[in-house]
Coordinates of C-alpha atoms and ligand atoms in Angstrom, one line a residue:
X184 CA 105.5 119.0 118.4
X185 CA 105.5 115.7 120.7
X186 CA 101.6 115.1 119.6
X187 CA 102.4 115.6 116.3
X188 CA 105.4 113.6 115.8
X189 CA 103.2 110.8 117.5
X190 CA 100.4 111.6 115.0
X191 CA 101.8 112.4 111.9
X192 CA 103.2 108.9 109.8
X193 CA 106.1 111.5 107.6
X194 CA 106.9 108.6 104.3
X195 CA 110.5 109.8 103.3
X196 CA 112.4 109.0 100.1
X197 CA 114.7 105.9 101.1
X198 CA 117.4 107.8 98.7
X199 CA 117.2 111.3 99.9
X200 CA 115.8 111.4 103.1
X201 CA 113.2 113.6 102.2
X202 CA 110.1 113.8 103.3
X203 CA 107.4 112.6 100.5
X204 CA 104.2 113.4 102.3
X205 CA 102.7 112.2 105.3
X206 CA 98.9 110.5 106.8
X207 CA 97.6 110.5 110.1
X208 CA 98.8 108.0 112.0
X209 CA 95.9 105.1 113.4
X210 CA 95.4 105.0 117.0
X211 CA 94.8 101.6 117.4
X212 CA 91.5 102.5 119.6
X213 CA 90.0 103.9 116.4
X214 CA 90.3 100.0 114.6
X215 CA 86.9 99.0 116.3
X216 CA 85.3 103.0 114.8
X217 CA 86.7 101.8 111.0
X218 CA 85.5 98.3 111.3
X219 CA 82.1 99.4 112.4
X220 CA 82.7 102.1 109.1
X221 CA 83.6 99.3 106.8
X222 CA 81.1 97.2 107.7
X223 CA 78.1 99.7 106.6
X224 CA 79.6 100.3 103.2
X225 CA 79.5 96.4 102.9
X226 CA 75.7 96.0 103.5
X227 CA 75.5 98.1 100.5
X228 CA 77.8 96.1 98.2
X229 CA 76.6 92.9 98.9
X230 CA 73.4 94.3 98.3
X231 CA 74.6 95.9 95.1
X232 CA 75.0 92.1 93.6
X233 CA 78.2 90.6 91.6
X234 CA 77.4 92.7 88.3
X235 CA 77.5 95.8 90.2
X236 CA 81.2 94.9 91.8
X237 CA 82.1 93.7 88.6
X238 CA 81.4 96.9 87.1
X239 CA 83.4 98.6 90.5
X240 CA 86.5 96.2 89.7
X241 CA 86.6 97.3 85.5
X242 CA 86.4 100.5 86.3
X243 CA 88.7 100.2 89.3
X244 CA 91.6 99.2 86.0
X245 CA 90.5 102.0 84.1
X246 CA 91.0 104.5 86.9
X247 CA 94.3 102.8 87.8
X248 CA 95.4 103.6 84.7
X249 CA 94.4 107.0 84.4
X250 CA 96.0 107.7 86.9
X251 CA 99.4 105.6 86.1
X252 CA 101.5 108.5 86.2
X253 CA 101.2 109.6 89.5
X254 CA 100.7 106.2 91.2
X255 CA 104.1 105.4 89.8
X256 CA 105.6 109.1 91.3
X257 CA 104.6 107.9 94.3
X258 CA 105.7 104.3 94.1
X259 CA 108.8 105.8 93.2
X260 CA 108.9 109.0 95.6
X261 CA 108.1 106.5 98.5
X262 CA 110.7 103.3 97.4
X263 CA 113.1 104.7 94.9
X264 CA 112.7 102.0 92.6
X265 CA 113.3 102.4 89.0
X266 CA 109.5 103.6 87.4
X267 CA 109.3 100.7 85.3
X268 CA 109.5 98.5 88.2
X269 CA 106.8 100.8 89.1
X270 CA 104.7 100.4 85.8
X271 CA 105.8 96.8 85.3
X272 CA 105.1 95.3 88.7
X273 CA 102.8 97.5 90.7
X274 CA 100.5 98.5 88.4
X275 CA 100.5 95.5 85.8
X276 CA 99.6 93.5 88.7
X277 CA 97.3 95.9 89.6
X278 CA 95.3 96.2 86.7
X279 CA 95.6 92.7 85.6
X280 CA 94.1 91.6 88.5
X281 CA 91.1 94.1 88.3
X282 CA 90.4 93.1 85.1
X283 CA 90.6 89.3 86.1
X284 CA 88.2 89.7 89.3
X285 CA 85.3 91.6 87.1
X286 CA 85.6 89.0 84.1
X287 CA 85.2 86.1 86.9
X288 CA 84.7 86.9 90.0
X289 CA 80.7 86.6 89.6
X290 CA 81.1 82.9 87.9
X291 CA 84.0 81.5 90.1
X292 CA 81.5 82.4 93.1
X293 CA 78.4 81.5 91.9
X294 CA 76.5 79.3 93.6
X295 CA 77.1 75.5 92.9
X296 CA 74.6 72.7 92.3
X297 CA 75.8 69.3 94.1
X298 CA 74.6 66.5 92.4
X299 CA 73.9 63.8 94.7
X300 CA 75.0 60.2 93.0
X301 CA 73.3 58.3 96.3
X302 CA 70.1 56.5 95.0
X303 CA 68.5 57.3 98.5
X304 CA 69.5 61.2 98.2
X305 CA 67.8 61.8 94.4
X306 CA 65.5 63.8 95.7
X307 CA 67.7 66.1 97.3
X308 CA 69.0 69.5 96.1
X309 CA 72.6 70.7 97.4
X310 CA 74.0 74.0 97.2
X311 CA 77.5 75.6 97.4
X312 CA 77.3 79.1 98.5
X313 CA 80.5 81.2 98.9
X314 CA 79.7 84.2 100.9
X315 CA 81.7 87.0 102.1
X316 CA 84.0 86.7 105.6
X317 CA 83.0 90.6 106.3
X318 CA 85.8 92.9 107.1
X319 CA 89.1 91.2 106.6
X320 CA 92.5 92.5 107.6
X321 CA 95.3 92.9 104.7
X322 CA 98.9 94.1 106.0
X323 CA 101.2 94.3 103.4
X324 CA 104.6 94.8 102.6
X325 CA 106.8 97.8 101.2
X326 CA 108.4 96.6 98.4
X327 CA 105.3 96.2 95.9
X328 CA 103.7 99.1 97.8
X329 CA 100.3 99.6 95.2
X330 CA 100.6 96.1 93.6
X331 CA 100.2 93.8 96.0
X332 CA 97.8 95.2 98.7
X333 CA 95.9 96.4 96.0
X334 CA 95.8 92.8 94.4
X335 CA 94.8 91.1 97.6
X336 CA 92.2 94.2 98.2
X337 CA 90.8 93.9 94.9
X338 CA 90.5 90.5 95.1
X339 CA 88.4 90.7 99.4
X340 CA 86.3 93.3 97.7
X341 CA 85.3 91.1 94.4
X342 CA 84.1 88.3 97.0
X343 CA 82.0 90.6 98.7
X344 CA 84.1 91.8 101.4
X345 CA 84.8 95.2 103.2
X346 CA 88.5 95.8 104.3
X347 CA 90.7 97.4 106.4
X348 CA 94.0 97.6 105.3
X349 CA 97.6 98.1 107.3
X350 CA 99.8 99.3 104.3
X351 CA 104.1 99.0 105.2
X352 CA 104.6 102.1 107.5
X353 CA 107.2 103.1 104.2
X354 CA 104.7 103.3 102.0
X355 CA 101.7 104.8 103.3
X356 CA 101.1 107.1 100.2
X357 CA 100.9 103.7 98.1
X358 CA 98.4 102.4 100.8
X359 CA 96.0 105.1 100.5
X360 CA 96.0 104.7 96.2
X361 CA 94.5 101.7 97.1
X362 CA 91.5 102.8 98.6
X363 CA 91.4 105.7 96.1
X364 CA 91.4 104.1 93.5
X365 CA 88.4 101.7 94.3
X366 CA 86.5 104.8 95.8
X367 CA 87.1 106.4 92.4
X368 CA 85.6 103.6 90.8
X369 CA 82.7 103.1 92.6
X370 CA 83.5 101.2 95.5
X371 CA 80.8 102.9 98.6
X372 CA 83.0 105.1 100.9
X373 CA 84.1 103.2 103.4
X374 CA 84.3 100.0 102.2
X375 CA 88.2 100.0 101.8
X376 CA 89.7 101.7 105.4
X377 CA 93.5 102.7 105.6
X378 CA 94.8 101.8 109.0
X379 CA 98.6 103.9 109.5
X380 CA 101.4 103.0 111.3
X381 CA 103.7 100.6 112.6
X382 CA 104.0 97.1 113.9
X383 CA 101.5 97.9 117.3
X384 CA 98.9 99.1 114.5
X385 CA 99.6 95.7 112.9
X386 CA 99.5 94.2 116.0
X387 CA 95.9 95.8 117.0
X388 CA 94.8 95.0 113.8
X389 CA 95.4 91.2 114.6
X390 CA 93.9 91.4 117.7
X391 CA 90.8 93.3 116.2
X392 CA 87.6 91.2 117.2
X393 CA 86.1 92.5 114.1
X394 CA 88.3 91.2 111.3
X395 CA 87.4 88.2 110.1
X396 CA 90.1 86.4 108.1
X397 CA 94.3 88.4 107.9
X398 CA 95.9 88.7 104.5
X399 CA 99.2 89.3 105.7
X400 CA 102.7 89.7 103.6
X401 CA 106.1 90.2 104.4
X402 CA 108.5 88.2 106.5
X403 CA 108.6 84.9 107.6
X404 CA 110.0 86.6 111.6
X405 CA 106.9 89.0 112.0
X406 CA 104.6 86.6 109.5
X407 CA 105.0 83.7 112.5
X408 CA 104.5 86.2 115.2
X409 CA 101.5 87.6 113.4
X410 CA 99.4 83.9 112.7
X411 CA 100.4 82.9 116.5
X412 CA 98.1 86.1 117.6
X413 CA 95.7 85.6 114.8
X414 CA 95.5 81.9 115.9
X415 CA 95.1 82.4 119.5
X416 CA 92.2 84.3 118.5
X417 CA 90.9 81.9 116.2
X418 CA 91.2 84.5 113.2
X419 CA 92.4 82.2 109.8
X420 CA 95.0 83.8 108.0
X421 CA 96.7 83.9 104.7
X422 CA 100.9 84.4 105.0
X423 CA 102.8 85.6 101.8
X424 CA 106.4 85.5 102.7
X425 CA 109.8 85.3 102.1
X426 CA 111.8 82.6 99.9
X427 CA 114.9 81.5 98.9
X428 CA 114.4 81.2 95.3
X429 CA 116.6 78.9 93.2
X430 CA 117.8 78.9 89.3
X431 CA 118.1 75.7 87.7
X432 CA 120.1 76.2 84.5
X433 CA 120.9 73.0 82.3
X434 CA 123.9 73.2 79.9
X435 CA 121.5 73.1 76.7
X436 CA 119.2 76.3 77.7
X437 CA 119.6 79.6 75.9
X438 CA 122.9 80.8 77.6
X439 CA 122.0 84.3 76.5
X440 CA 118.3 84.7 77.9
X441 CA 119.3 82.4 81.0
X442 CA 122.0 85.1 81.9
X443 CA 119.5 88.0 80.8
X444 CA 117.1 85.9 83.1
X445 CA 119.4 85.5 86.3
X446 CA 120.1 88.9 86.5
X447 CA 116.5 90.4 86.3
X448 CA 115.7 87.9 88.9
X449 CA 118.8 88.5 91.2
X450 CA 118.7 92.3 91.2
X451 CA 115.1 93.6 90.5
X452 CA 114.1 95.9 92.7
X453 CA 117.6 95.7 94.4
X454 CA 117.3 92.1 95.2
X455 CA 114.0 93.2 97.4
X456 CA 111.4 90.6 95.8
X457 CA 109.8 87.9 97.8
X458 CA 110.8 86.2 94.1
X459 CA 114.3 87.4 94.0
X460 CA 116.4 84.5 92.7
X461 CA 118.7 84.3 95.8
X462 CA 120.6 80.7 94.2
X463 CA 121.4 80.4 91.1
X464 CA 122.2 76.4 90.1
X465 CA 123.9 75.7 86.9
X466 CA 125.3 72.9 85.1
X467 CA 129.1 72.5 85.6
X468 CA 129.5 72.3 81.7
X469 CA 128.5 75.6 81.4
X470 CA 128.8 76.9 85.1
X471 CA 132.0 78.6 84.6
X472 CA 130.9 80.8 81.5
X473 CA 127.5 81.6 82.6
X474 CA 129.1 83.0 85.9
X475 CA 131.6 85.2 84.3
X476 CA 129.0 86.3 81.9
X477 CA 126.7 87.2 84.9
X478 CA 129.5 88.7 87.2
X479 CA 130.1 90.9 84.0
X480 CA 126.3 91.7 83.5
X481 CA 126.3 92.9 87.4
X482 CA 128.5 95.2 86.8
X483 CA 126.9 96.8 84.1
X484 CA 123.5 97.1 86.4
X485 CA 123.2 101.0 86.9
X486 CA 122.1 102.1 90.4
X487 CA 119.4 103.6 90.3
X488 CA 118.2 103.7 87.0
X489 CA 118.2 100.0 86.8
X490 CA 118.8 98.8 90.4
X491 CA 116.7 100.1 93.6
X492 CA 118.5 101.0 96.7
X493 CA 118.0 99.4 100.0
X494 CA 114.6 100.4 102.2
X495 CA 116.3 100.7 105.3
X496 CA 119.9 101.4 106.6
X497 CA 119.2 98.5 109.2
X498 CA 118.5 96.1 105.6
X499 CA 121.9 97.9 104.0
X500 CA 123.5 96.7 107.2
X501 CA 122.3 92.7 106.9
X502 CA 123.1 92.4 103.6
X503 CA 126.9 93.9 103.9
X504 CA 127.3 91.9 106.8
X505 CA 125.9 88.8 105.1
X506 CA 128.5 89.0 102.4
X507 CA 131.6 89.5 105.0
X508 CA 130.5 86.4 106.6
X509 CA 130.0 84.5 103.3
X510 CA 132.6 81.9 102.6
X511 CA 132.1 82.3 98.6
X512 CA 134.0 84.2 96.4
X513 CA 133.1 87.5 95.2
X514 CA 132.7 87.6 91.8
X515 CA 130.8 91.1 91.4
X516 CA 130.0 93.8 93.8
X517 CA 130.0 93.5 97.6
X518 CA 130.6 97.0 98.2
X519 CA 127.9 100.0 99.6
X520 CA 127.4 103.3 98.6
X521 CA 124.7 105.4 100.2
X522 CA 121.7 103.2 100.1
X523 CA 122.7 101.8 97.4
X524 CA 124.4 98.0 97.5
X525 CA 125.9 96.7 94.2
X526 CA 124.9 94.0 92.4
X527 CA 126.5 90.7 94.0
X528 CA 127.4 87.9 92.3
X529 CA 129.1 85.5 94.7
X530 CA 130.2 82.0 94.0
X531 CA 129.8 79.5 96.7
X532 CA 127.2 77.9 98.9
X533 CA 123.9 80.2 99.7
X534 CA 123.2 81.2 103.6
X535 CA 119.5 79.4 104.5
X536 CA 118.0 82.8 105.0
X537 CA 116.4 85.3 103.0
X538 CA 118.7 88.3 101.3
X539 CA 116.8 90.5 100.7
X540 CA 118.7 92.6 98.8
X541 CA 121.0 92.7 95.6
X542 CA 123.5 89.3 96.2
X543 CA 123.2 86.5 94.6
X544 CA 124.9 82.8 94.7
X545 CA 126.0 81.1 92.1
X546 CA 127.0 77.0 92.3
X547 CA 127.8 74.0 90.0
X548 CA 125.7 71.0 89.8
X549 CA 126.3 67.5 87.8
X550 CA 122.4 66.1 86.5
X551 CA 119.1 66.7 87.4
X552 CA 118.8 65.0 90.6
X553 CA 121.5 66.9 91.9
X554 CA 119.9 69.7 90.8
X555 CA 116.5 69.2 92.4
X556 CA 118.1 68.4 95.7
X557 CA 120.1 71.4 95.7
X558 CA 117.0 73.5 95.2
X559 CA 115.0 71.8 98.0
X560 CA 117.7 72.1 100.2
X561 CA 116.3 74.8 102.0
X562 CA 113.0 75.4 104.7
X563 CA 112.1 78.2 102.0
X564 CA 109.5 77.1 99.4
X565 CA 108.0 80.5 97.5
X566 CA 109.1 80.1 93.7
X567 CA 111.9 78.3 91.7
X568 CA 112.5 78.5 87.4
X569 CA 114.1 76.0 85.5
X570 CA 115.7 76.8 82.4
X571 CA 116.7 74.7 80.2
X572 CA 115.4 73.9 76.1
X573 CA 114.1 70.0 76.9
X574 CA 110.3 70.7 78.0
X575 CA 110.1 67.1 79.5
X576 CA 113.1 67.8 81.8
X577 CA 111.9 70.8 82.5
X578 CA 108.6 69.3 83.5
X579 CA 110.3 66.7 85.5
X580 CA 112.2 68.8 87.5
X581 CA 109.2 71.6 88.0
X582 CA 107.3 68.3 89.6
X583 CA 109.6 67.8 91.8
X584 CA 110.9 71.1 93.4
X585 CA 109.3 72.2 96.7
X586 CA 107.4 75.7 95.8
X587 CA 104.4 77.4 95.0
X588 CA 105.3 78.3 91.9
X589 CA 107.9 77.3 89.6
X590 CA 108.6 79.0 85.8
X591 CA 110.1 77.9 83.0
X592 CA 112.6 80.1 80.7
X593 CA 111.3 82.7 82.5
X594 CA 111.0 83.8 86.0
X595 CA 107.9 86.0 87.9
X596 CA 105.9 86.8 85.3
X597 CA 103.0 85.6 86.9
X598 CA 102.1 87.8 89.6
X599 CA 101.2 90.3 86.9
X600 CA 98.1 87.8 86.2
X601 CA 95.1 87.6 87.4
X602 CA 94.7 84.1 86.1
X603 CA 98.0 82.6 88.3
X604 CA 97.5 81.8 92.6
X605 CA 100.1 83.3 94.2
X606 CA 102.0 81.9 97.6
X607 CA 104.5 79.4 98.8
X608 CA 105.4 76.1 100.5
X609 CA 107.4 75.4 103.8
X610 CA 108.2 78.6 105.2
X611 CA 107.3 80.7 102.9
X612 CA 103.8 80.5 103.9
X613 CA 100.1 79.1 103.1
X614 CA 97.2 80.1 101.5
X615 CA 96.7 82.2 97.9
X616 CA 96.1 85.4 96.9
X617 CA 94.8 86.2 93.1
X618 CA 93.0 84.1 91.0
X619 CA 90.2 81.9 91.8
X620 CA 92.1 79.8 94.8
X621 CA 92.8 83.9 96.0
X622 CA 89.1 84.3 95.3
X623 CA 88.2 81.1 97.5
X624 CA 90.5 82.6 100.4
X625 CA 87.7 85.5 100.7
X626 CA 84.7 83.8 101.1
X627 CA 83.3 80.8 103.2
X628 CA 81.2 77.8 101.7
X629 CA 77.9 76.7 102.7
X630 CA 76.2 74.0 102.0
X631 CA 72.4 74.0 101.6
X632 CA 70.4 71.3 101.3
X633 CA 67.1 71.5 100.0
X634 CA 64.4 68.8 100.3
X635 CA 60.9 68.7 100.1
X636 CA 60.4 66.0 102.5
X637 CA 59.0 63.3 100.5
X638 CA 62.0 60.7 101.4
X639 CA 62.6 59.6 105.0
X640 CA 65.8 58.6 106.0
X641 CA 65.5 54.9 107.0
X642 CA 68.7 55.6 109.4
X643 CA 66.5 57.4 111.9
X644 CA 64.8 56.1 115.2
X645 CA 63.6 53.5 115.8
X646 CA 67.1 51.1 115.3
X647 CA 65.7 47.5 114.6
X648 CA 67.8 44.4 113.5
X649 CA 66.0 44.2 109.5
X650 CA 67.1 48.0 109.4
X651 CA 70.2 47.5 109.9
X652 CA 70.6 44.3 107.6
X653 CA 69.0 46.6 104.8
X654 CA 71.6 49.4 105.6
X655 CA 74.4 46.7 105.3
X656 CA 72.8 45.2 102.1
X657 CA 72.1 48.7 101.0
X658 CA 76.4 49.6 101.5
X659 CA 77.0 46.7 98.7
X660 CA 74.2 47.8 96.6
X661 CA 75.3 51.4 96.4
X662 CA 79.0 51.0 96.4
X663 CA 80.0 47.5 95.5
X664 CA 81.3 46.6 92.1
X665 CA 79.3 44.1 89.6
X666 CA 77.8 41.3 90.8
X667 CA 78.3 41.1 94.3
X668 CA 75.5 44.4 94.6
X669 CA 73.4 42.2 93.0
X670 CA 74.2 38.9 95.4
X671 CA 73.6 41.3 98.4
X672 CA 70.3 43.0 97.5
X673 CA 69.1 39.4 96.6
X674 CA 70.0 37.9 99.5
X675 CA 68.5 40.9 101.9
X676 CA 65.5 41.6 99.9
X677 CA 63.3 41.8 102.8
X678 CA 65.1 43.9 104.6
X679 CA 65.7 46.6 101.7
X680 CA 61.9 46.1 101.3
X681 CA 62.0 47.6 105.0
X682 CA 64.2 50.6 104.4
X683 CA 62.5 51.5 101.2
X684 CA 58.9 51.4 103.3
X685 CA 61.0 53.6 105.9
X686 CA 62.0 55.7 103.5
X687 CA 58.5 56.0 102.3
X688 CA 57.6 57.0 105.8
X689 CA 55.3 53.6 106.3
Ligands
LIG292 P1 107.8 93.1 107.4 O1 107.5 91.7 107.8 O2 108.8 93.8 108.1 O3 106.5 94.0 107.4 C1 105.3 93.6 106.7 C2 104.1 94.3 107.3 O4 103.9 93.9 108.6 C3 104.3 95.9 107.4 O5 103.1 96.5 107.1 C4 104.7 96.0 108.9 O6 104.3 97.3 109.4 C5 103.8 95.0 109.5 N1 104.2 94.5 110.8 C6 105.4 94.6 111.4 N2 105.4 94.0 112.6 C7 104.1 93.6 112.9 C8 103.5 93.0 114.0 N3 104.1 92.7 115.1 N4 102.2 92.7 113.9 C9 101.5 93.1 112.7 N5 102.0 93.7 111.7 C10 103.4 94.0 111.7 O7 108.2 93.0 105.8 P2 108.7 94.1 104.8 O8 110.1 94.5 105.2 O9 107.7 95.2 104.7 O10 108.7 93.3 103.4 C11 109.7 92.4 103.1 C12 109.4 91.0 103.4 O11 108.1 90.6 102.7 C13 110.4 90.0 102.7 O12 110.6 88.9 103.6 C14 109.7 89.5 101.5 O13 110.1 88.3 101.0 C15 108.3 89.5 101.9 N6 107.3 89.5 100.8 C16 106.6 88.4 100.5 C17 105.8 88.4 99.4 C18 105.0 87.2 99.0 O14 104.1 87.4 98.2 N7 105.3 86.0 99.5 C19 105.6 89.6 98.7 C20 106.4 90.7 99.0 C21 107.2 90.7 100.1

C-alpha cells in the first residue's frame, strides 16, 4: 500500500473528491532514461524535415478535435471548470496553435540570407540558421491543463525539438492528452515524455543535465525558485506567470459590453487565469453605475455552471482570508461554500499580490494619466484592456501601460491564437510562448558565413602604419555622410590603394 501510494499520482475531482484516474508517478532517477528516450525520437524528426512536422502539427488539430469530447471530460473531471471554459480556452488554444505552427512554422524558421551592405564583405554569403535546442523542459500549470502545455509543446516540437513535459500534479490526465494527441498524429513515439509528480519532479527536471532550454508556468513564488536552479546551471528559461491585471474603463465606452467584459475577466475560471482582471479602474463619471451593475452581474454568476471552484482548499483559504483583511467594501460575494467562493466584487484599493481566485477590485479614477498610473502601480506586468470608444486614447493609453499584452474592448482573446506572443513584463515573467517570438524561444541561431576566399581581409597581420591610415580612410568612406567620404578617400588614396592590394592578397 506504502509503495503504491508513493507510486501511484490519484488526479481527484477538486469538487467531489473523487478520484478521476491516476499515472505512475516519475522517479526522478528515470528523467536521465526519458531524456535519452526523447532524444532518439528527435533524430528521426529532424530528419523527417519541416513538411513532415507540418503535416504532424495539422493533423495534431484534427485529432484534437476528434477527440474534443473527451479531452474536455477530462479537463473538466480533473478541474471542475465549466466545459466551455474547457472548449473555449483549452482546446481553442490548442488547435489554434497547431494549425498556426504547420501554416508557419517551416517559413518563420527557414533559413535566412544576410545581406552584407559592407563594400569589403560583397563577396560574402551569411546565413541564419535556427536549429533545434534538443530536449527542452515544459512544466506547466493546472489551470489551462491541455491548452497551455500543449501550446508551448506544440510549439518545441514545430522547431524541431523533443520534450519532456512536467504537467501540474492536478492535472496529470490533461498532461498525458498532450502527448497523445501528437503521437496520434504522427509525432515518433517518444518524442513528447510525460514526467508525473510533484514539485521534487519539477525540481529534478530543472536540475536535468539533459534539458536544454525550461518552459515553465505558473507562479511568480516557485517560478523565481525554478530560474535560480535553472540559472545556476546555466539552463535559459522561459517564465509565464502570474499578473495583476487592470481594467481601464473610460466614461464614453459601451457601459453594457464593458460590464459584460469585467465580469468574464474577473470570474472566468473562478478568478484562476494568469489574465484574470484582478483591478478594475473606471472613470468616476460612470464609476458608481458600472459598479452596481457589476456587483449585480456577480450575483447572477452560477457556481458551477458558470463559475469554477477553487483547486485547492489551501487557494479557498488565501482568497477568504484576503477578503477579511481587505479594507474595501464588499459589494458582492465574500462568502465560501464548499470549494466554491462567490463572485467578489469589492470596492477599494487592490492588495499587490495575485488573487487567484474569484474577487475582484473595483476604483474611481479622474483622466487618463491617472488611469495609466493606477494600472502600473504594481510589480505585476502580464496583461491590461482598455475600454473605452476613442481608438486614439485607447492607443495612448495601451502605449503606455507596463504589460505584455494589452486588449482593447475586449480582454484575453488572444491566447486562443496562434498568431499572438504570449507573456508578461516585471514580475510576471520573460520570454514568449506561441507565435513566431514562441517559435524563436525553441530554437538557437547560427550564423554561417560562406566565402570562397577570393577577398583577404586587409585587417590581418602584418599591422603597418599605411594600413591603418587606409582602415581609418576606409571608416569615412563606408560610413560617412556626403562629401566628407569623398574628402577622406581623396586624401588617403594611397593608402586605400594598400588595403585594396591586401585585400587582393598582393
Ligand atoms: P505553481 O507555481 O504552484 O505550479 C506550476 C507547476 O510548477 C506545477 O507543475 C508544479 O508541480 C510545478 N512545481 C511546483 N514546485 C516546483 C519546484 N520547486 N520546481 C519545479 N517545479 C515545481 O502554479 P499553479 O498553481 O499550478 O498555477 C497557478 C499559477 O500559474 C498562477 O500564479 C497563475 O497566474 C500562473 N499562470 C501563468 C500563466 C501565464 O501564461 N503567465 C498561465 C497560467 C497560469
Amino acid at each position: 500500500m506504502a509503495v503504491e501510494a508513493l507510486t501511484e499520482l490519484v488526479s481527484v475531482n477538486p469538487v467531489t473528491g473523487e478520484p478521476v484516474g491516476s499515472v505512475p508517478r516519475t522517479d526522478p532517477d528515470e528523467l536521465p532514461r526519458l531524456v535519452a528516450e526523447a532524444r532518439r525520437a528527435q533524430r528521426a524528426w529532424i530528419a523527417a524535415g519541416p513538411s513532415a512536422r507540418a503535416r504532424v502539427l495539422r493533423e495534431a488539430a484534427r485529432v484534437a478535435r476528434v477527440h474534443v469530447d473527451e479531452i474536455a471530460a477530462t479537463i473538466v473531471a480533473e478541474t471542475a471548470k465549466p466545459r466551455t471554459e474547457a472548449i473555449a480556452h483549452d482546446l481553442y488554444a490548442a488547435v489554434d496553435n497547431a494549425r498556426w505552427l504547420a501554416a508557419n512554422a517551416g517559413a518563420v524558421l527557414r533559413r535566412e540570407r544576410i545581406r552584407f551592405r559592407q563594400p569589403y564583405l560583397r563577396l560574402k554569403r551569411g546565413w541564419l540558421l535556427y536549429e533545434p535546442l534538443g530536449i527542452v523542459g515544459v512544466i506547466s500549470p493546472w489551470n489551462v491543463p491541455f491548452g497551455i502545455p500543449f501550446t508551448t509543446v506544440a510549439t518545441a516540437v514545430a522547431a524541431g525539438n523533443g520534450v519532456v513535459l512536467k504537467p501540474s500534479e492536478l492535472t496529470p490526465l490533461c498532461g498525458e492528452w498532450v502527448r497523445r494527441v501528437l503521437e496520434e498524429a504522427g509525432a515518433p513515439p517518444g518524442l513528447v515524455q510525460v514526467a508525473h509528480g510533484e514539485a521534487p519532479v519539477g525540481e529534478a527536471l530543472v536540475d536535468e543535465p539533459g534539458i536544454a532550454k525550461l518552459f515553465f508556468t505558473g507562479s511568480v513564488a516557485v517560478g523565481r525558485r525554478v530560474a535560480a536552479a535553472a540559472g545556476a546551471r546555466g539552463c535559459p528559461i522561459v517564465l509565464e506567470l502570474g499578473g495583476k491585471d487592470a481594467m481601464i474603463v473610460f466614461a464614453d465606452a459601451d457601459f453594457d459590453r464593458a460590464v459584460e467584459g469585467a465580469l468574464f475577466g474577473a470570474f472566468l475560471n473562478g478568478g484562476q487565469a494568469c489574465i484574470s482582471v484582478e483591478r478594475i479602474y473606471v472613470e468616476r463619471a460612470v464609476h458608481d453605475a458600472f459598479s452596481e451593475r457589476l456587483a449585480r452581474r456577480a450575483g447572477e454568476l452560477r457556481p458551477g455552471d458558470d463559475v469554477a471552484p477553487l483547486a485547492t482548499d489551501r487557494q479557498l483559504e488565501r482568497v477568504a482570508d484576503l477578503v477579511a483583511r481587505s479594507s474595501g467594501r464588499v459589494l458582492a460575494g465574500g462568502r465560501g461554500d464548499g470549494r466554491f467562493y462567490e463572485p467578489t466584487v469589492i470596492a477599494g484599493a487592490a492588495p499587490d499580490e495575485e488573487i487567484f481566485g474569484p474577487v475582484v477590485t473595483i476604483e474611481p479614477f479622474d483622466g487618463e494619466d491617472e488611469a495609466v498610473r493606477l494600472a502600473n502601480a504594481t510589480h505585476f506586468g502580464l496583461a491590461a484592456s482598455v475600454w473605452t470608444r476613442d481608438v486614439a486614447r485607447a492607443r495612448r493609453v495601451a502605449d503606455r501601460v507596463e504589460a505584455g499584452m494589452v486588449w482593447m474592448n475586449d480582454f484575453g482573446y488572444s491566447f486562443a491564437t496562434g498568431e499572438a506572443p504570449w507573456g508578461g513584463a516585471k514580475d510576471s515573467g520573460f520570454g514568449r510562448t506561441s507565435s513566431r517570438h514562441g517559435l524563436y524561444e525553441c530554437v538557437q541561431v547560427k550564423v554561417v558565413d560562406e566565402d570562397r576566399g577570393r577577398l583577404w581581409g586587409p585587417w590581418w597581420f602584418p599591422y603597418d602604419e599605411q594600413t591603418e591610415r587606409g582602415l581609418v580612410a576606409m571608416l569615412d568612406l563606408v560610413y560617412g555622410d556626403g562629401a566628407e567620404r569623398w574628402r577622406a578617400a581623396w586624401r588617403e588614396r594611397r593608402a586605400l590603394v594598400h588595403i585594396v592590394r591586401r585585400s587582393l592578397g598582393r
